[in-house]
Short mmCIF file of C-alpha atoms in Angstrom, two decimals:
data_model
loop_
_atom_site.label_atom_id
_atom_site.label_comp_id
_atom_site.label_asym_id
_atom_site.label_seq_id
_atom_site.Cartn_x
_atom_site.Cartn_y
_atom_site.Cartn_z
CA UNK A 1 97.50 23.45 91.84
CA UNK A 2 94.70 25.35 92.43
CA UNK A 3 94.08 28.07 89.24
CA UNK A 4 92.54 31.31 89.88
CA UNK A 5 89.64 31.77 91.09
CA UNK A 6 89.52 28.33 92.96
CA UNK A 7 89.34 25.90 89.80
CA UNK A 8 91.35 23.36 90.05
CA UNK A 9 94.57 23.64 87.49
CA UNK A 10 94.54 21.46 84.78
CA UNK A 11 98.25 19.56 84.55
CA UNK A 12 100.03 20.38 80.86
CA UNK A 13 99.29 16.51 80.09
CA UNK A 14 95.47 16.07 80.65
CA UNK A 15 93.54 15.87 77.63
CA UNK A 16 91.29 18.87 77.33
CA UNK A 17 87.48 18.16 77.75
CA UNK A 18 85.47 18.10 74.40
CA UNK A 19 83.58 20.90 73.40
CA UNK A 20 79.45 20.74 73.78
CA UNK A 21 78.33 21.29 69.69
CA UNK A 22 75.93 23.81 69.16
CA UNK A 23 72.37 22.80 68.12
CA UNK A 24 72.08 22.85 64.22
CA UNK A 25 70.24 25.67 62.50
CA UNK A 26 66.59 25.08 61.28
CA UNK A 27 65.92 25.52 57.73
CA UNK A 28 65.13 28.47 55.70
CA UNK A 29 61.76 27.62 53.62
CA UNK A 30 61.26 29.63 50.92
CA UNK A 31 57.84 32.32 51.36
CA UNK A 32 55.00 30.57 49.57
CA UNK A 33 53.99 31.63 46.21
CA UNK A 34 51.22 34.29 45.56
CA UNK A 35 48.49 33.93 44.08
CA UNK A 36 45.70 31.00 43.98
CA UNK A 37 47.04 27.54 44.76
CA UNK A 38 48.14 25.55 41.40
CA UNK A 39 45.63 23.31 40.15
CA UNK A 40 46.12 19.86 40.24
CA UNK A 41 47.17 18.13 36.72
CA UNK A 42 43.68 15.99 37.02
CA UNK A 43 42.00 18.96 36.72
CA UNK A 44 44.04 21.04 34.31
CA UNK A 45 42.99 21.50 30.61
CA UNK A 46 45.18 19.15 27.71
CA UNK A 47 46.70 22.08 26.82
CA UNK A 48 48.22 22.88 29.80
CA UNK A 49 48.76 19.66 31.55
CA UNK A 50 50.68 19.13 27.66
CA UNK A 51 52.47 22.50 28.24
CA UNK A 52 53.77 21.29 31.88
CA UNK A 53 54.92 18.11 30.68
CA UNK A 54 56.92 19.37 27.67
CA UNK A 55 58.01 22.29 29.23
CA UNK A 56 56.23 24.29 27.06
CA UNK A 57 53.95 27.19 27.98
CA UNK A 58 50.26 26.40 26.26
CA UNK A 59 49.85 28.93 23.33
CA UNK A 60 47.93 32.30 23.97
CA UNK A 61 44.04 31.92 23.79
CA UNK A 62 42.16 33.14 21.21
CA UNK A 63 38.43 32.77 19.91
CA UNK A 64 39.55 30.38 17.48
CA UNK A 65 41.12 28.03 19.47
CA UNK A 66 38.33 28.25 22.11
CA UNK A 67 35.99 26.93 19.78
CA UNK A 68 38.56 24.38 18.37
CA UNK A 69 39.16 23.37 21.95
CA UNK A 70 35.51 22.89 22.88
CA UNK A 71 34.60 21.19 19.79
CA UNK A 72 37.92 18.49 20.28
CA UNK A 73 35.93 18.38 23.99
CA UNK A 74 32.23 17.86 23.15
CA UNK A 75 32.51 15.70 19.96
CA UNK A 76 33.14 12.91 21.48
CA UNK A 77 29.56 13.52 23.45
CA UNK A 78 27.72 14.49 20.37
CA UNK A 79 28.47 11.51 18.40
CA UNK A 80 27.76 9.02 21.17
CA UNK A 81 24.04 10.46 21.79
CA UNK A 82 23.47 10.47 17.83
CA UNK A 83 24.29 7.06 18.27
CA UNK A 84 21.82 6.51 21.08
CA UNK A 85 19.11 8.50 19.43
CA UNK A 86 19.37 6.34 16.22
CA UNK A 87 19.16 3.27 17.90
CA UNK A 88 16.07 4.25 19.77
CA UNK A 89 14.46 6.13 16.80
CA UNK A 90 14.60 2.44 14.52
CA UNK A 91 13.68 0.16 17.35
CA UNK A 92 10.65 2.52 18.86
CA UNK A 93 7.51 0.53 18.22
CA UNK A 94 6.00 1.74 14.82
CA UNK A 95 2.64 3.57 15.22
CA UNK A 96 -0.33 1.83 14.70
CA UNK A 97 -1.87 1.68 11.35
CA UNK A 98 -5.56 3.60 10.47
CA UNK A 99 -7.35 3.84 7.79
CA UNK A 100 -8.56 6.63 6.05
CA UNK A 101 -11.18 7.40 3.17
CA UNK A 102 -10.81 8.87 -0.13
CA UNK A 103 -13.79 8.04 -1.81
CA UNK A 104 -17.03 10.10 -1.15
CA UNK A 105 -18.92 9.50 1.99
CA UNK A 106 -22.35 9.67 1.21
CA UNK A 107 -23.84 8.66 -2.22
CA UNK A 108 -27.13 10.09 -2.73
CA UNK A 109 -30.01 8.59 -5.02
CA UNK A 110 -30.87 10.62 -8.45
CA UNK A 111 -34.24 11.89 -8.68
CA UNK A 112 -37.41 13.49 -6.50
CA UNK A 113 -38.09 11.77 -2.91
CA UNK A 114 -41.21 10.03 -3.51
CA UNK A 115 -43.84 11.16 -0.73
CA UNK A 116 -45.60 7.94 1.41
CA UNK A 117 -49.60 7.60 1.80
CA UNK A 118 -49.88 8.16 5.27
CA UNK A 119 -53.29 7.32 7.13
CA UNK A 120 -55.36 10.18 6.98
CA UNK A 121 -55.17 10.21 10.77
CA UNK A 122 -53.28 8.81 13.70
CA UNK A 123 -49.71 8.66 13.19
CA UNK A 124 -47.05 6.54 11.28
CA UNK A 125 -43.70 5.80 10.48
CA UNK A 126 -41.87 3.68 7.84
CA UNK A 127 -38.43 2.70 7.50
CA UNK A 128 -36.27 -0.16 5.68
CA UNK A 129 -33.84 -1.22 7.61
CA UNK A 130 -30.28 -0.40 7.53
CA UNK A 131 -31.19 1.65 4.60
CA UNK A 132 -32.88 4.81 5.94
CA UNK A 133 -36.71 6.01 6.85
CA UNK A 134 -39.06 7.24 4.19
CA UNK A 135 -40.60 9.58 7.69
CA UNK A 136 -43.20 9.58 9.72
CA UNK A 137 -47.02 11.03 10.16
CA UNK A 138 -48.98 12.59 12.62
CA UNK A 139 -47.94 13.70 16.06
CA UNK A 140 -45.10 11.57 17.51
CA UNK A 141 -47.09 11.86 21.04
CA UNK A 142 -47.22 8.79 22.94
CA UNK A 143 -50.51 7.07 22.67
CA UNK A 144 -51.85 3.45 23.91
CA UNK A 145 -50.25 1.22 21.79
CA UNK A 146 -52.81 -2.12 23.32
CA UNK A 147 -51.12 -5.75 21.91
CA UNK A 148 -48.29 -4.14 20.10
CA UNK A 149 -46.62 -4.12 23.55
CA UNK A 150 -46.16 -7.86 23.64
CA UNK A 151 -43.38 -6.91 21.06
CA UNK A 152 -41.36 -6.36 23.56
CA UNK A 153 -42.27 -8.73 26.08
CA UNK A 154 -41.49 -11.12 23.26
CA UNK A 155 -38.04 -9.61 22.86
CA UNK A 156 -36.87 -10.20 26.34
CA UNK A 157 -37.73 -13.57 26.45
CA UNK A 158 -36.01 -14.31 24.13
CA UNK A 159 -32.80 -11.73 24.75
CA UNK A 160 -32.38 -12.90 28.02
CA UNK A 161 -33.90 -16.83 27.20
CA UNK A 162 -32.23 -16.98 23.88
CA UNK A 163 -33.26 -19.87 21.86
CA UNK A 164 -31.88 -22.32 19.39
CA UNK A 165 -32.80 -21.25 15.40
CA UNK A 166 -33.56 -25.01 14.88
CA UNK A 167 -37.53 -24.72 13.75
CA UNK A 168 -37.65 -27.97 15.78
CA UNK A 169 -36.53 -26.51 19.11
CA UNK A 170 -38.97 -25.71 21.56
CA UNK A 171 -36.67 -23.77 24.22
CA UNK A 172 -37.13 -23.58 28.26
CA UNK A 173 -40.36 -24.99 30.01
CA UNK A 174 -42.36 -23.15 31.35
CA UNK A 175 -44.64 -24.21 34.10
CA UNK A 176 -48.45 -22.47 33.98
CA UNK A 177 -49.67 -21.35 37.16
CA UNK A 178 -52.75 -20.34 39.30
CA UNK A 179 -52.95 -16.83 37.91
CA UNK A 180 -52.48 -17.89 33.94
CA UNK A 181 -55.34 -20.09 34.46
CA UNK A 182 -57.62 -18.03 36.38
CA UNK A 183 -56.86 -15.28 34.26
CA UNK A 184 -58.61 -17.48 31.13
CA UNK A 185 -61.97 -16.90 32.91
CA UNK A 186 -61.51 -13.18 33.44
CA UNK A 187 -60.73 -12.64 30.63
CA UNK A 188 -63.45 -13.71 28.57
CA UNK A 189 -65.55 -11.78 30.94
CA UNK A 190 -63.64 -8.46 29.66
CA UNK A 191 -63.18 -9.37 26.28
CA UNK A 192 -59.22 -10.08 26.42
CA UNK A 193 -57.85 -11.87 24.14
CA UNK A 194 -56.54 -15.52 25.95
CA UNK A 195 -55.11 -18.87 25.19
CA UNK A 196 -57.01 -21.74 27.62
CA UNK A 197 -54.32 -22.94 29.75
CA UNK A 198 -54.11 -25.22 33.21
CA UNK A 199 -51.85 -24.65 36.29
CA UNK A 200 -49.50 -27.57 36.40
CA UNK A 201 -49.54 -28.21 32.94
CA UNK A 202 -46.04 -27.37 30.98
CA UNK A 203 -45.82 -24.53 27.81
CA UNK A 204 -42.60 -25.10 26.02
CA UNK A 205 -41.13 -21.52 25.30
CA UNK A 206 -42.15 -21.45 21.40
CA UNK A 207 -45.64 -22.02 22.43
CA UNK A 208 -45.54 -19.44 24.60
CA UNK A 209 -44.08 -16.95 22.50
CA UNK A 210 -46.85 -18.40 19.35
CA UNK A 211 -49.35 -17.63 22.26
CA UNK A 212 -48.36 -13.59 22.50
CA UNK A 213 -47.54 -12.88 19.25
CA UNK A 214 -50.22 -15.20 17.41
CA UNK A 215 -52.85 -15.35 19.58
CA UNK A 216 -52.24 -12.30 21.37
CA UNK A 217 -53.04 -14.28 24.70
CA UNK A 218 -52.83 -11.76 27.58
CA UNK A 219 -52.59 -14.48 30.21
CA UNK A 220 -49.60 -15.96 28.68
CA UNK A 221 -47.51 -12.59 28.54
CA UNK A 222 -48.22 -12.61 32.18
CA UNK A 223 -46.82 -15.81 33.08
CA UNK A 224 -44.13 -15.21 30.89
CA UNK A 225 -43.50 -11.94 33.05
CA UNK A 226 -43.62 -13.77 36.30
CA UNK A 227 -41.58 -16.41 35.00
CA UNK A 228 -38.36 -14.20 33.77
CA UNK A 229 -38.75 -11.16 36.35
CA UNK A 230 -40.57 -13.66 39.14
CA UNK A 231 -43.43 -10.68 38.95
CA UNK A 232 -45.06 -8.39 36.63
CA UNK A 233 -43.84 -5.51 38.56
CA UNK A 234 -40.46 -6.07 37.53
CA UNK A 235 -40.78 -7.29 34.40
CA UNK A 236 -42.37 -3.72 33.66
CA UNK A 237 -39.13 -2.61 34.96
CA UNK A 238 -36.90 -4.74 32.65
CA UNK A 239 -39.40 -3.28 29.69
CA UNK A 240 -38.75 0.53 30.65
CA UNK A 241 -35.14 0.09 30.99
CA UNK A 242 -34.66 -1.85 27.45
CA UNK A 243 -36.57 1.33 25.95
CA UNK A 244 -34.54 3.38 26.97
CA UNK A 245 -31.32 1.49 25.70
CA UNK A 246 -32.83 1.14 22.77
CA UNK A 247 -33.91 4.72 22.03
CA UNK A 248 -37.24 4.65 22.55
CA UNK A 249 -37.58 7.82 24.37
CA UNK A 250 -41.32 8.52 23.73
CA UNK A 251 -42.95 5.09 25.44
CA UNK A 252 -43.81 3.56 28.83
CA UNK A 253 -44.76 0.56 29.74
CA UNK A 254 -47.03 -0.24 32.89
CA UNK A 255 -47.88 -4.27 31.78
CA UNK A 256 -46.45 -7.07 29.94
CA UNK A 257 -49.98 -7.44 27.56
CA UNK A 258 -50.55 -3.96 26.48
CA UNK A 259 -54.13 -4.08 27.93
CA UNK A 260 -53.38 -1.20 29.86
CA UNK A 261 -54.11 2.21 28.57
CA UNK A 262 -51.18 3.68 30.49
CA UNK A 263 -48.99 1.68 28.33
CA UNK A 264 -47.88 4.18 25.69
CA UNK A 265 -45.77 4.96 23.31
CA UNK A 266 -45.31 6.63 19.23
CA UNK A 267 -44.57 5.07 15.58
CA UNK A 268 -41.20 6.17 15.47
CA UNK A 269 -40.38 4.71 18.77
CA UNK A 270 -42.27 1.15 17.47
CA UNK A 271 -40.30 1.01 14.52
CA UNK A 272 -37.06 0.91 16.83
CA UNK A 273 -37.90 -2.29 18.42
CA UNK A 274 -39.46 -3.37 15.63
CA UNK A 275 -36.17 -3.64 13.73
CA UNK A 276 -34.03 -4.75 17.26
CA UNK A 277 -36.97 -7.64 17.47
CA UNK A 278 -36.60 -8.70 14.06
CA UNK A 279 -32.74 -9.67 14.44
CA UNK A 280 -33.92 -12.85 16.40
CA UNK A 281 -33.87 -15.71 14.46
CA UNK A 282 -36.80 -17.31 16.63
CA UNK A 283 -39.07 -14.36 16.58
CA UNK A 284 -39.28 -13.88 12.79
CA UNK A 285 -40.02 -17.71 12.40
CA UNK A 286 -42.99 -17.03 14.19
CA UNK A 287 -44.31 -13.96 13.57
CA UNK A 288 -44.48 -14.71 10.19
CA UNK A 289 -46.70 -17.56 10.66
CA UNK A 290 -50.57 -17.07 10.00
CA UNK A 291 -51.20 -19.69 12.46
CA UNK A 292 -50.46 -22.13 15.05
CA UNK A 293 -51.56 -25.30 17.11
CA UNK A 294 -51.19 -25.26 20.75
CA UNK A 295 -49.94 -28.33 22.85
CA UNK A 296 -53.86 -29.19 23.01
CA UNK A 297 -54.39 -29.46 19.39
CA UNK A 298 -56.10 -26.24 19.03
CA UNK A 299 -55.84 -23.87 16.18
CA UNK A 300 -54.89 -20.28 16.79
CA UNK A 301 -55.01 -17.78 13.76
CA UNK A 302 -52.40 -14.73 13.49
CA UNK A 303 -54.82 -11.61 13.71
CA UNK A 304 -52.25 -10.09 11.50
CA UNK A 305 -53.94 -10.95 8.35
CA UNK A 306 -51.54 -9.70 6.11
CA UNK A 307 -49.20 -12.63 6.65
CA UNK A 308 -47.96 -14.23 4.51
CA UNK A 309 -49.54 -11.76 1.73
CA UNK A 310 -47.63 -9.78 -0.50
CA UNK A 311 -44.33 -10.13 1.30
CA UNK A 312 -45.30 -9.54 4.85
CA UNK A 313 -43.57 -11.20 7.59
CA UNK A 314 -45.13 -10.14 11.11
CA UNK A 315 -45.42 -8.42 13.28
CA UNK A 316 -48.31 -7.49 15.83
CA UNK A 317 -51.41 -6.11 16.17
CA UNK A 318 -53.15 -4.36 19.11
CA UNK A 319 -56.47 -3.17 19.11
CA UNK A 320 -58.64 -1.79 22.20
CA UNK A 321 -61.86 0.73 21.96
CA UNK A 322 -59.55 3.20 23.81
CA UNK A 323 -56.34 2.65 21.78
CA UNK A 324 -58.21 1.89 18.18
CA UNK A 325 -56.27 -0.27 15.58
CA UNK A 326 -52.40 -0.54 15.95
CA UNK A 327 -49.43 -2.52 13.81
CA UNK A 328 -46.43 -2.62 13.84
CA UNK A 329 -45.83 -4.59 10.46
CA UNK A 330 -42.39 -6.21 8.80
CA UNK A 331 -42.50 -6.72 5.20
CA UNK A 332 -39.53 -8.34 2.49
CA UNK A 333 -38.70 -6.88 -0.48
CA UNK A 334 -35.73 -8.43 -2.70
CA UNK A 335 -33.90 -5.91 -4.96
CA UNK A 336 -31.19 -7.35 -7.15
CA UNK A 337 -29.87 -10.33 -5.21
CA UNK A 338 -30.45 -8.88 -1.81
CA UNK A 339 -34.35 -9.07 0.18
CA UNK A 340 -34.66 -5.84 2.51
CA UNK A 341 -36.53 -5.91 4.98
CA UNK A 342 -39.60 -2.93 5.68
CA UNK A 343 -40.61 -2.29 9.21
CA UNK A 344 -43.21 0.28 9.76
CA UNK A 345 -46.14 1.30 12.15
CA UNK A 346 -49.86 2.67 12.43
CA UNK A 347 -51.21 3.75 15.87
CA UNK A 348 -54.75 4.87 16.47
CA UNK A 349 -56.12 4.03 13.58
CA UNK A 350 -59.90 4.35 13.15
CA UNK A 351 -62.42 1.64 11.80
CA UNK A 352 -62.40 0.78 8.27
CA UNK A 353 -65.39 2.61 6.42
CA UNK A 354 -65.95 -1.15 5.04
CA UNK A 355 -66.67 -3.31 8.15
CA UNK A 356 -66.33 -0.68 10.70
CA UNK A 357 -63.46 -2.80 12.24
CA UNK A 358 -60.37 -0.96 13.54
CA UNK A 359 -58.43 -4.22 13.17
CA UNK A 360 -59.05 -3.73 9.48
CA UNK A 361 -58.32 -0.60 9.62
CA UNK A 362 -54.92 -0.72 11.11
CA UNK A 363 -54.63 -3.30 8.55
CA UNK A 364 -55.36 -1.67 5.65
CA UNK A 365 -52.84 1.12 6.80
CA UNK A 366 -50.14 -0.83 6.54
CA UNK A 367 -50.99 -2.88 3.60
CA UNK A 368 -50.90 0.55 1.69
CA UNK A 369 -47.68 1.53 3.21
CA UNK A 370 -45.83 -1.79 2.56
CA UNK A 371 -47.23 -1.66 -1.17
CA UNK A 372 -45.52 1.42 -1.38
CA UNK A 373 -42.26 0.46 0.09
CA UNK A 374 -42.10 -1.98 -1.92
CA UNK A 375 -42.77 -0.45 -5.27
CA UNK A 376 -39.96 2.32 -4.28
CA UNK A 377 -37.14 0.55 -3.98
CA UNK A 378 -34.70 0.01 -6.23
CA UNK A 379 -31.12 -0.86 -6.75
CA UNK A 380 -27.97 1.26 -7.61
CA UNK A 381 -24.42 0.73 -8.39
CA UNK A 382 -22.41 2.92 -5.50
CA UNK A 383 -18.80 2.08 -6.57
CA UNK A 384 -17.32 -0.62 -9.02
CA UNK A 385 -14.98 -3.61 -8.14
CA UNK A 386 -11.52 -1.92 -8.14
CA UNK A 387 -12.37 1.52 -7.03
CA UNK A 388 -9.99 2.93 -4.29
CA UNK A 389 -11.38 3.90 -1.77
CA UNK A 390 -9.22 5.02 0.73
CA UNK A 391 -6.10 4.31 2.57
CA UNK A 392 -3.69 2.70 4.51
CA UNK A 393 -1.79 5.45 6.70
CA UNK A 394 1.17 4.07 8.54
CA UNK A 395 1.35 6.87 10.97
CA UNK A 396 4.98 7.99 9.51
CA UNK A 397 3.83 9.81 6.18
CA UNK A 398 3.08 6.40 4.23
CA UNK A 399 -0.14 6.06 2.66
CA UNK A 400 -0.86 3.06 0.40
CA UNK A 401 -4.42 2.54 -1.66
CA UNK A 402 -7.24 0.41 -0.51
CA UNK A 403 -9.73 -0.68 -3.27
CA UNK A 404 -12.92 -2.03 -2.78
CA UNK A 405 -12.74 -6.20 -3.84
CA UNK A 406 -16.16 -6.27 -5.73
CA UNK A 407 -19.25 -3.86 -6.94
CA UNK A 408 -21.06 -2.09 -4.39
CA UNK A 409 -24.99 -2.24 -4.75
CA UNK A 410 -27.24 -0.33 -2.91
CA UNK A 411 -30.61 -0.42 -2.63
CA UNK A 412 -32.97 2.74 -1.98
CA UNK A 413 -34.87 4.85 -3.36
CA UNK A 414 -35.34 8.29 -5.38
CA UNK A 415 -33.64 11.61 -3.17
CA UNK A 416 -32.36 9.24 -0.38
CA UNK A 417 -28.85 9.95 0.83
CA UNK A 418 -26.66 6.95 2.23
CA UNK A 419 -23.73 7.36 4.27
CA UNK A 420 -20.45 5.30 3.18
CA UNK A 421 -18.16 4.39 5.77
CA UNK A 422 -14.29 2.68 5.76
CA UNK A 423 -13.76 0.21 8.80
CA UNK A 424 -10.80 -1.59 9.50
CA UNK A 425 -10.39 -5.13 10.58
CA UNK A 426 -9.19 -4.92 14.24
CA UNK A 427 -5.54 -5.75 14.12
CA UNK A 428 -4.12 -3.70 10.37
CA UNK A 429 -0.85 -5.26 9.77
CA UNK A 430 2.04 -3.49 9.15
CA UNK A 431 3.16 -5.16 5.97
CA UNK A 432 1.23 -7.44 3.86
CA UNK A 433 0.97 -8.21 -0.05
CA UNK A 434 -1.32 -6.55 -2.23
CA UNK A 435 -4.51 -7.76 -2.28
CA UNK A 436 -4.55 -8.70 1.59
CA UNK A 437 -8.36 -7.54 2.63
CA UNK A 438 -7.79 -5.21 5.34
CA UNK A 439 -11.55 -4.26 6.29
CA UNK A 440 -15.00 -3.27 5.02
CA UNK A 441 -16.68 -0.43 2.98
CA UNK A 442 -20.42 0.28 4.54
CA UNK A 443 -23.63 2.02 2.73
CA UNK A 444 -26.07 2.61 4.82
CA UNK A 445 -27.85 4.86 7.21
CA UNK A 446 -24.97 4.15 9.91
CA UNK A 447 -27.65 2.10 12.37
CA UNK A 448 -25.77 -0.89 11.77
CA UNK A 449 -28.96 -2.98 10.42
CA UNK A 450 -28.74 -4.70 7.18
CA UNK A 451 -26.69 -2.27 5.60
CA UNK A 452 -24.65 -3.13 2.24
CA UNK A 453 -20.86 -4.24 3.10
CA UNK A 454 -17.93 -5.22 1.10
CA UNK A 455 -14.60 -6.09 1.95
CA UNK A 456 -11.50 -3.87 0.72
CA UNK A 457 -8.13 -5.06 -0.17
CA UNK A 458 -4.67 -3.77 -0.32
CA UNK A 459 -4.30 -1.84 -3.89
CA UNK A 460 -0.67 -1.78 -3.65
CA UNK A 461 1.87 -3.89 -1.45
CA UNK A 462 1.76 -2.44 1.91
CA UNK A 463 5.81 -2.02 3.16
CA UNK A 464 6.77 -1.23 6.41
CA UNK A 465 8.20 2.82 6.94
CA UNK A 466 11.95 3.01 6.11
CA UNK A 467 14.88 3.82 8.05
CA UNK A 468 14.62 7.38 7.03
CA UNK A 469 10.51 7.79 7.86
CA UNK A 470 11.38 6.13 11.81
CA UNK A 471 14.41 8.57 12.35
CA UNK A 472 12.95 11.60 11.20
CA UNK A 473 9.79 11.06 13.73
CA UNK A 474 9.34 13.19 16.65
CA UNK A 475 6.35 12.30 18.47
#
């Protein structure tokens, strides 16, 4: 049957229909906590992250346990770059060693400087090398200077042609040519001063340089221009420049033979190259000689007659009516078991009242002045075998005594003050035993000639700095 309202009726034994379950209820969330979000347990502090796991709420802060927190935190730190810094303090490379002096450094000679006999005219200057200068005379105003300048053309050769010391060695040949010869025939029409040579023939270097500096042969300090330089031109140019290095600020060369009056140039200046010339083993073997034989068999005097007189040992005359008498003369001297060595000039010296020669009276200038040189010198104890000196400075606070290993004798004269100077050898170790030499004590006048040098030795043992010295070092 039909129920009301049209549906059909349901009969008593028909199951009922199931009932369509509701949808289930979505879940209450709780409201999200206020405040910052909580930080994660990575980045929490021990006390806290210890708090959360134990349940236990960290303890109040306080200044106290601020700084006990911070030190438990940076400790750690501290002690790990101490560690750092004290194994790059003691492995740093140690500072190289100097050496420093104690001892005075100048000694001076008791007594009155002694005052040289300097021409009445012209000018002058005397020195012993390494040692110091007893001064000059006159003007130092460059003047003609005539032969003397084949000094210097003798000094290049054989700077830039060095030679073997052997007295038997005869160096580079040296082939004459048109000009050398031709110039043998002008030249005795002008009154030089030449050696007879032949183009073609051969001059073995020593002759050459006997030629210039015995002889004073013009026509052979040409060739040997040419030769070196391949003209005079630049030879000249080769001269200027190596009077300049040397110091020689007062002279000018315009030849290789000094025949020129253009070629100029002061006592002091002379003296200069005088002393570099005289380091050559070659040169003073020959300038010392009062004469020599040429390849021809004919005999050539030295016009320096004071060789080998009293000592002297070279070294060249020059002598022209414009430039008057000129030497530049060497002379030996020993004093206690060293010989010094005197080197001293005259320029524009006038004729000797005697023969009315200016050769003689250059001459007799520098006889007068050697004499004196000579008589002047003597011979003093500077410091005694033993002696410190100075010392070894480690660069870290460390100094340990040097001595000097035996006397130290200089030679000089009255009033003259030397300077004393410490060198070290080039590589100063860092430890050694005591009496390792470690370097050199100089007297001298600092030039570097033939000054007095001894060697100095460790006084004590030398150790390297401690553990201590390297840590505490900042630099």
């Amino acid at each position: 049957a039909a129920s009301e309202g049209g549906a059909p009726a349901r009969s008593a034994s028909e199951p009922a229909a199931p009932e369509k379950a509701a949808p289930p209820a979505a879940p209450v969330l709780p409201p999200p906590p206020a405040g910052p979000p909580p930080v994660p347990d990575s980045e929490r502090e021990p006390l806290e992250l210890l708090a959360a796991l134990t349940n236990t709420p960290p303890p109040p802060p306080t200044p106290l346990r601020t700084v006990l927190r911070r030190i438990k935190i940076w400790s750690p730190l501290v002690v790990l770059l101490l560690i750092i810094f004290t194994v790059v303090q003691s492995l740093r490379p140690l500072p190289e060693p100097t050496l420093g002096l104690t001892a005075a450094d100048s000694y001076t000679f008791d007594g009155e400087a002694p005052t040289a006999p300097w021409p009445g005219s012209g000018q002058a200057a005397l020195d012993v090398d390494g040692i110091g200068t007893f001064g000059t005379s006159g003007d130092q105003e460059p003047v003609p200077i005539a032969s003397v300048a084949k000094v210097m053309t003798a000094y290049l050769i054989l700077r830039d042609h060095p030679m073997d010391p052997d007295p038997e060695s005869t160096g580079a040949e040296i082939t004459v040519d048109q000009q050398a010869e031709d110039d043998v025939a002008l030249g005795a029409t002008d009154d030089e001063s030449v050696v007879s040579v032949t183009a073609g023939d051969v001059l073995t270097q020593r002759e050459a340089i006997e030629a210039i500096m015995i002889a004073s042969a013009n026509n052979v300090a040409r060739l040997l221009a040419r030769w070196d330089a391949g003209s005079e031109a630049d030879f000249v140019a080769k001269m200027n420049e190596t009077a300049a290095e040397l110091g020689m600020e007062n002279t000018t060369y315009t030849d290789p033979s000094g025949l020129s009056p253009d070629t100029v140039s002061t006592a002091e200046d002379q003296v200069i190259l005088g002393k570099a010339a005289m380091e050559d083993p070659v040169l003073r073997q020959i300038v010392r000689m009062p004469e020599y034989y040429d390849s021809n068999g004919v005999r050539h005097g030295n016009w320096n007659y004071l060789v080998p007189m009293n000592g002297t040992v070279g070294i060249k005359t020059g002598t022209t009516t414009t430039a008057l008498g000129n030497l530049l003369f060497a002379a030996e001297q020993t004093v206690g078991e060293e010989t010094r060595l005197i080197v001293g000039a005259v320029l524009r010296q006038p004729p000797d009242p005697v023969d009315l020669s200016i050769l003689t009276g250059a001459l007799n200038a520098g006889k007068t002045l050697i004499a004196f040189a000579q008589q002047e010198l003597i011979e003093e104890t500077v410091l005694a075998a033993g002696d410190i000196v100075g010392y070894v400075d480690d660069g870290l606070g460390g100094h340990t005594p040097v001595a000097v290993t035996e006397d130290v004798r200089a030679a000089g004269w009255p009033g003259l003050e030397l300077r004393v100077e410490l060198n070290a050898a080039e590589d100063l170790p860092h430890s050694a035993a005591a009496g390792t030499e470690i370097g050199t004590l100089t007297v001298g006048d600092g030039t570097g000639g033939r000054e007095t040098t001894v060697p100095v030795a460790l006084a004590e043992e030398l150790t390297e700095p401690g553990f201590g010295a390297k840590l505490g070092r900042l630099g």
